[in-house]
Tab-separated table of C-alpha atoms in Angstrom:
chain	number	residue	atom	x	y	z
P	439	GLU	CA	3.757	-10.397	-14.251
P	440	PRO	CA	3.867	-10.511	-18.399
P	441	GLU	CA	6.000	-7.830	-19.855
P	442	VAL	CA	6.362	-6.511	-23.537
P	443	THR	CA	10.131	-7.610	-24.614
P	444	GLN	CA	12.366	-5.942	-27.222
P	445	THR	CA	15.418	-6.882	-29.149
P	446	PRO	CA	18.176	-5.598	-29.327
P	447	SER	CA	18.530	-3.167	-26.660
P	448	HIS	CA	21.054	-1.196	-28.869
P	449	GLN	CA	21.410	-1.396	-32.562
P	450	VAL	CA	24.154	0.429	-34.703
P	451	THR	CA	23.856	0.515	-38.443
P	452	GLN	CA	25.342	2.480	-41.344
P	453	MET	CA	23.046	4.744	-43.443
P	454	GLY	CA	21.296	2.931	-45.930
P	455	GLN	CA	21.202	-0.350	-44.309
P	456	GLU	CA	18.273	-2.355	-43.279
P	457	VAL	CA	17.417	-2.878	-39.681
P	458	ILE	CA	14.686	-4.994	-37.963
P	459	LEU	CA	13.730	-4.162	-34.547
P	460	ARG	CA	12.041	-6.943	-32.718
P	461	CYS	CA	9.046	-7.023	-30.012
P	462	VAL	CA	7.470	-9.708	-28.285
P	463	PRO	CA	4.189	-8.199	-26.949
P	464	ILE	CA	2.194	-9.717	-23.913
P	465	SER	CA	0.746	-13.074	-25.260
P	466	ASN	CA	-2.893	-12.518	-25.050
P	467	HIS	CA	-3.024	-8.688	-26.275
P	468	LEU	CA	-4.597	-7.942	-29.470
P	469	TYR	CA	-3.497	-4.325	-30.232
P	470	PHE	CA	0.178	-3.344	-30.981
P	471	TYR	CA	1.953	-0.135	-31.505
P	472	TRP	CA	5.391	1.327	-32.480
P	473	TYR	CA	6.450	4.816	-31.086
P	474	ARG	CA	9.687	6.504	-31.436
P	475	GLN	CA	11.518	8.972	-29.562
P	476	ILE	CA	14.294	11.124	-30.998
P	477	LEU	CA	16.832	12.369	-28.271
P	478	GLY	CA	15.438	15.424	-26.498
P	479	GLN	CA	12.074	15.139	-28.175
P	480	LYS	CA	8.463	13.898	-27.367
P	481	VAL	CA	7.534	10.075	-27.954
P	482	GLU	CA	5.649	9.902	-31.451
P	483	PHE	CA	3.284	7.483	-32.641
P	484	LEU	CA	4.539	5.474	-35.673
P	485	VAL	CA	2.077	2.656	-36.345
P	486	SER	CA	-0.766	0.691	-34.741
P	487	PHE	CA	-1.468	-2.973	-35.892
P	488	TYR	CA	-4.522	-5.181	-35.056
P	489	ASN	CA	-6.025	-8.336	-36.644
P	490	ASN	CA	-2.813	-8.817	-38.689
P	491	GLU	CA	-2.920	-5.356	-40.358
P	492	ILE	CA	-1.877	-1.600	-39.978
P	493	SER	CA	-4.925	0.011	-38.520
P	494	GLU	CA	-3.281	3.358	-38.398
P	495	LYS	CA	0.166	4.984	-39.443
P	496	SER	CA	1.405	8.459	-38.913
P	497	GLU	CA	3.218	10.625	-41.600
P	498	ILE	CA	6.450	9.433	-40.365
P	499	PHE	CA	5.756	6.075	-41.276
P	500	ASP	CA	6.589	6.075	-45.172
P	501	ASP	CA	7.473	3.559	-47.412
P	502	GLN	CA	10.884	2.909	-45.736
P	503	PHE	CA	8.936	1.431	-42.832
P	504	SER	CA	7.152	-1.876	-42.469
P	505	VAL	CA	5.621	-3.867	-39.821
P	506	GLU	CA	4.928	-7.760	-39.491
P	507	ARG	CA	3.615	-10.149	-37.113
P	508	PRO	CA	5.345	-13.327	-38.447
P	509	ASP	CA	4.456	-16.092	-36.095
P	510	GLY	CA	1.693	-14.930	-33.507
P	511	SER	CA	4.353	-13.940	-30.980
P	512	ASN	CA	6.750	-11.453	-32.654
P	513	PHE	CA	6.150	-8.039	-33.669
P	514	THR	CA	8.633	-6.425	-35.915
P	515	LEU	CA	9.321	-2.869	-37.104
P	516	LYS	CA	11.584	-2.976	-40.377
P	517	ILE	CA	13.444	0.257	-41.797
P	518	ARG	CA	14.566	-0.692	-45.310
P	519	SER	CA	17.132	2.032	-45.947
P	520	THR	CA	18.018	3.896	-42.755
P	521	LYS	CA	18.682	7.561	-42.566
P	522	LEU	CA	20.626	9.546	-40.097
P	523	GLU	CA	17.459	10.925	-38.743
P	524	ASP	CA	16.196	7.570	-38.072
P	525	SER	CA	18.228	7.647	-34.927
P	526	ALA	CA	15.931	7.288	-31.933
P	527	MET	CA	14.728	5.225	-29.173
P	528	TYR	CA	11.803	2.992	-30.673
P	529	PHE	CA	9.176	1.552	-28.312
P	530	CYS	CA	6.696	-1.146	-28.584
P	531	ALA	CA	3.647	-1.410	-26.872
P	532	SER	CA	0.555	-3.675	-26.710
P	533	ARG	CA	-2.974	-3.486	-25.364
P	534	LEU	CA	-5.196	-6.006	-24.281
P	535	THR	CA	-8.633	-5.423	-26.066
P	536	HIS	CA	-10.484	-2.373	-27.666
P	537	TYR	CA	-12.161	-1.872	-24.096
P	538	SER	CA	-8.731	-1.830	-22.014
P	539	TYR	CA	-7.102	1.637	-21.792
P	540	GLU	CA	-3.464	0.628	-20.928
P	541	GLN	CA	-0.727	0.311	-23.102
P	542	TYR	CA	2.040	-1.686	-21.881
P	543	PHE	CA	5.424	-0.608	-23.094
P	544	GLY	CA	8.846	-2.491	-23.860
P	545	PRO	CA	12.051	-1.091	-22.580
P	546	GLY	CA	12.732	0.241	-26.237
P	547	THR	CA	15.559	-0.336	-28.685
P	548	ARG	CA	18.007	2.731	-29.266
P	549	LEU	CA	18.701	2.765	-33.210
P	550	THR	CA	21.843	4.696	-33.895
P	551	VAL	CA	22.445	5.315	-37.605
P	552	THR	CA	26.078	6.427	-38.723
T	479	ALA	CA	-5.058	18.934	-34.423
T	480	GLN	CA	-4.675	17.057	-31.389
T	481	ARG	CA	-1.719	18.275	-29.141
T	482	VAL	CA	-0.578	17.897	-25.648
T	483	THR	CA	1.671	20.589	-23.936
T	484	GLN	CA	3.808	20.178	-21.033
T	485	PRO	CA	5.339	23.461	-20.311
T	486	GLU	CA	8.089	22.611	-17.882
T	487	LYS	CA	10.875	20.377	-19.007
T	488	LEU	CA	12.269	20.251	-15.518
T	489	LEU	CA	10.467	20.743	-12.180
T	490	SER	CA	12.799	20.546	-9.109
T	491	VAL	CA	11.253	20.538	-5.587
T	492	PHE	CA	12.379	19.591	-2.072
T	493	LYS	CA	10.875	16.391	-0.275
T	494	GLY	CA	7.533	17.021	1.410
T	495	ALA	CA	6.840	20.043	-0.959
T	496	PRO	CA	3.709	20.037	-3.247
T	497	VAL	CA	4.179	19.022	-6.680
T	498	GLU	CA	1.997	20.050	-9.603
T	499	LEU	CA	3.181	19.133	-13.271
T	500	LYS	CA	1.209	20.942	-16.094
T	501	CYS	CA	-0.456	19.478	-18.969
T	502	ASN	CA	-2.710	21.213	-21.381
T	503	TYR	CA	-4.216	19.547	-24.368
T	504	SER	CA	-6.125	20.473	-27.645
T	505	TYR	CA	-8.649	17.992	-28.928
T	506	SER	CA	-12.033	18.118	-30.358
T	507	GLY	CA	-14.588	15.966	-28.750
T	508	SER	CA	-14.246	14.170	-25.314
T	509	PRO	CA	-10.637	13.471	-24.688
T	510	GLU	CA	-9.309	10.643	-22.780
T	511	LEU	CA	-6.164	11.564	-20.883
T	512	PHE	CA	-3.452	9.742	-18.971
T	513	TRP	CA	-0.237	10.300	-17.251
T	514	TYR	CA	2.577	7.846	-17.981
T	515	VAL	CA	5.745	7.856	-15.742
T	516	GLN	CA	9.341	6.507	-16.722
T	517	TYR	CA	11.554	5.922	-13.605
T	518	SER	CA	15.221	5.908	-14.211
T	519	ARG	CA	16.112	3.015	-16.761
T	520	GLN	CA	12.732	1.531	-16.539
T	521	ARG	CA	9.909	1.305	-19.131
T	522	LEU	CA	6.998	3.797	-19.672
T	523	GLN	CA	4.286	2.810	-17.302
T	524	LEU	CA	0.597	4.187	-16.820
T	525	LEU	CA	0.210	6.313	-13.897
T	526	LEU	CA	-3.212	7.561	-14.061
T	527	ARG	CA	-6.411	7.907	-16.344
T	528	HIS	CA	-8.652	10.785	-15.858
T	529	ILE	CA	-11.762	8.544	-16.201
T	530	SER	CA	-11.134	6.410	-13.440
T	531	ARG	CA	-10.610	9.533	-10.820
T	532	GLU	CA	-8.211	7.498	-8.439
T	533	SER	CA	-5.149	8.247	-6.727
T	534	ILE	CA	-2.053	6.287	-7.525
T	535	LYS	CA	0.978	6.764	-5.090
T	536	GLY	CA	-0.662	10.081	-3.767
T	537	PHE	CA	-0.865	11.436	-7.246
T	538	THR	CA	-4.181	12.947	-8.546
T	539	ALA	CA	-5.346	14.663	-11.734
T	540	ASP	CA	-8.480	16.400	-12.546
T	541	LEU	CA	-9.677	17.165	-16.021
T	542	ASN	CA	-10.566	20.597	-16.581
T	543	LYS	CA	-12.414	21.112	-19.907
T	544	GLY	CA	-12.683	24.778	-19.429
T	545	GLU	CA	-9.148	25.450	-19.339
T	546	THR	CA	-8.144	22.157	-21.369
T	547	SER	CA	-5.782	21.166	-18.747
T	548	PHE	CA	-5.070	17.791	-16.860
T	549	HIS	CA	-2.548	18.919	-14.323
T	550	LEU	CA	-0.816	16.101	-12.024
T	551	LYS	CA	-0.590	17.005	-8.373
T	552	LYS	CA	0.649	15.541	-5.418
T	553	PRO	CA	0.474	17.329	-2.009
T	554	PHE	CA	4.054	15.913	-0.465
T	555	ALA	CA	6.671	14.649	-2.863
T	556	GLN	CA	8.797	12.024	-1.951
T	557	GLU	CA	12.461	11.260	-3.540
T	558	GLU	CA	10.964	8.153	-5.075
T	559	ASP	CA	8.834	10.334	-7.203
T	560	SER	CA	11.764	11.609	-9.340
T	561	ALA	CA	11.057	10.528	-12.818
T	562	MET	CA	9.970	11.558	-16.376
T	563	TYR	CA	6.305	12.045	-16.401
T	564	TYR	CA	4.133	12.037	-19.746
T	565	CYS	CA	0.810	13.499	-20.204
T	566	ALA	CA	-0.851	11.825	-23.245
T	567	VAL	CA	-4.271	11.712	-24.990
T	568	HIS	CA	-5.943	9.143	-26.950
T	569	GLY	CA	-6.213	9.965	-30.429
T	570	SER	CA	-9.336	10.611	-32.066
T	571	SER	CA	-9.111	7.591	-34.392
T	572	ASN	CA	-10.511	4.172	-33.079
T	573	THR	CA	-6.985	2.724	-32.888
T	574	GLY	CA	-6.160	3.758	-29.493
T	575	LYS	CA	-2.876	5.705	-30.358
T	576	LEU	CA	-1.472	7.791	-27.794
T	577	ILE	CA	-0.250	11.415	-28.400
T	578	PHE	CA	2.339	12.519	-25.850
T	579	GLY	CA	3.409	15.603	-24.408
T	580	GLN	CA	7.191	16.478	-24.371
T	581	GLY	CA	7.574	15.208	-20.802
T	582	THR	CA	8.416	16.909	-17.567
T	583	THR	CA	11.492	15.407	-15.550
T	584	LEU	CA	10.506	15.764	-11.765
T	585	GLN	CA	13.486	16.092	-9.386
T	586	VAL	CA	12.765	15.769	-5.953
T	587	LYS	CA	15.419	16.594	-3.669
T	588	PRO	CA	16.146	15.657	-0.180
C-alpha cells in the first residue's frame, strides 16, 4: 500500500540556520498539508497546498516558512531562520481529491533547534 | 472559532472494560468530524468518520449536535487498542485542513 514518506526522521540544527523538511506524498494525491506538534501539545495545521500554490496557511506559517513542490513528487517545508520554538514534530499529509476525506500522514520529522 | 476539546489526557482501563473517549467541538455550520489513531511508533491514521457511521475495530462514534460531542466508544477494550486517539474536525474553509484535539492516550491493562 502506498505511504507518505518523510526525510529526515530527525533533524538537529542551530538557531538561525535554514532547514528543509522533505515529504513524498502518495503519487496520485492532489492536496498536501503540513502540520506540527510541539512536545506535549496538539497537532496544529500549518499550511495546505493545491494546484502548485498555497490554498490556506495558519498564523503560525509566517514569512520564515515556505513550501514548494519542486518536481511533482517531493513536497518540502523550508524554515529560513530557525528559532528554539520551532522545535517540534512536523507531519506531512496528502489527500486524494476534494471529495475524498481521508488524509494520509507521514511518520513525521522531529526537528530539534539548539 | 473552531475548536476540538478532548478533556482526558490519559484513560486507563482493564481489558474487557467499556471505553469512552470524550470529544467536544465548537463549530459554526455542519461539522465533519473524525477520529484518528496513532499506535506506538506508527503514523497517524484515520479510524472513523462521522458521516460513514461505520464501526471500525469495534469502535463507534455518534455525532451529538445538541451536546456538540463526538465521543468514541468501544464496549470491550482490547490490549491492542492501547494508542493515542485524536478527535479532529474539518476546518470551515474548503481546503480540508484538520483541527485536532489535544489527544487522549488510551492504556488497556491486561
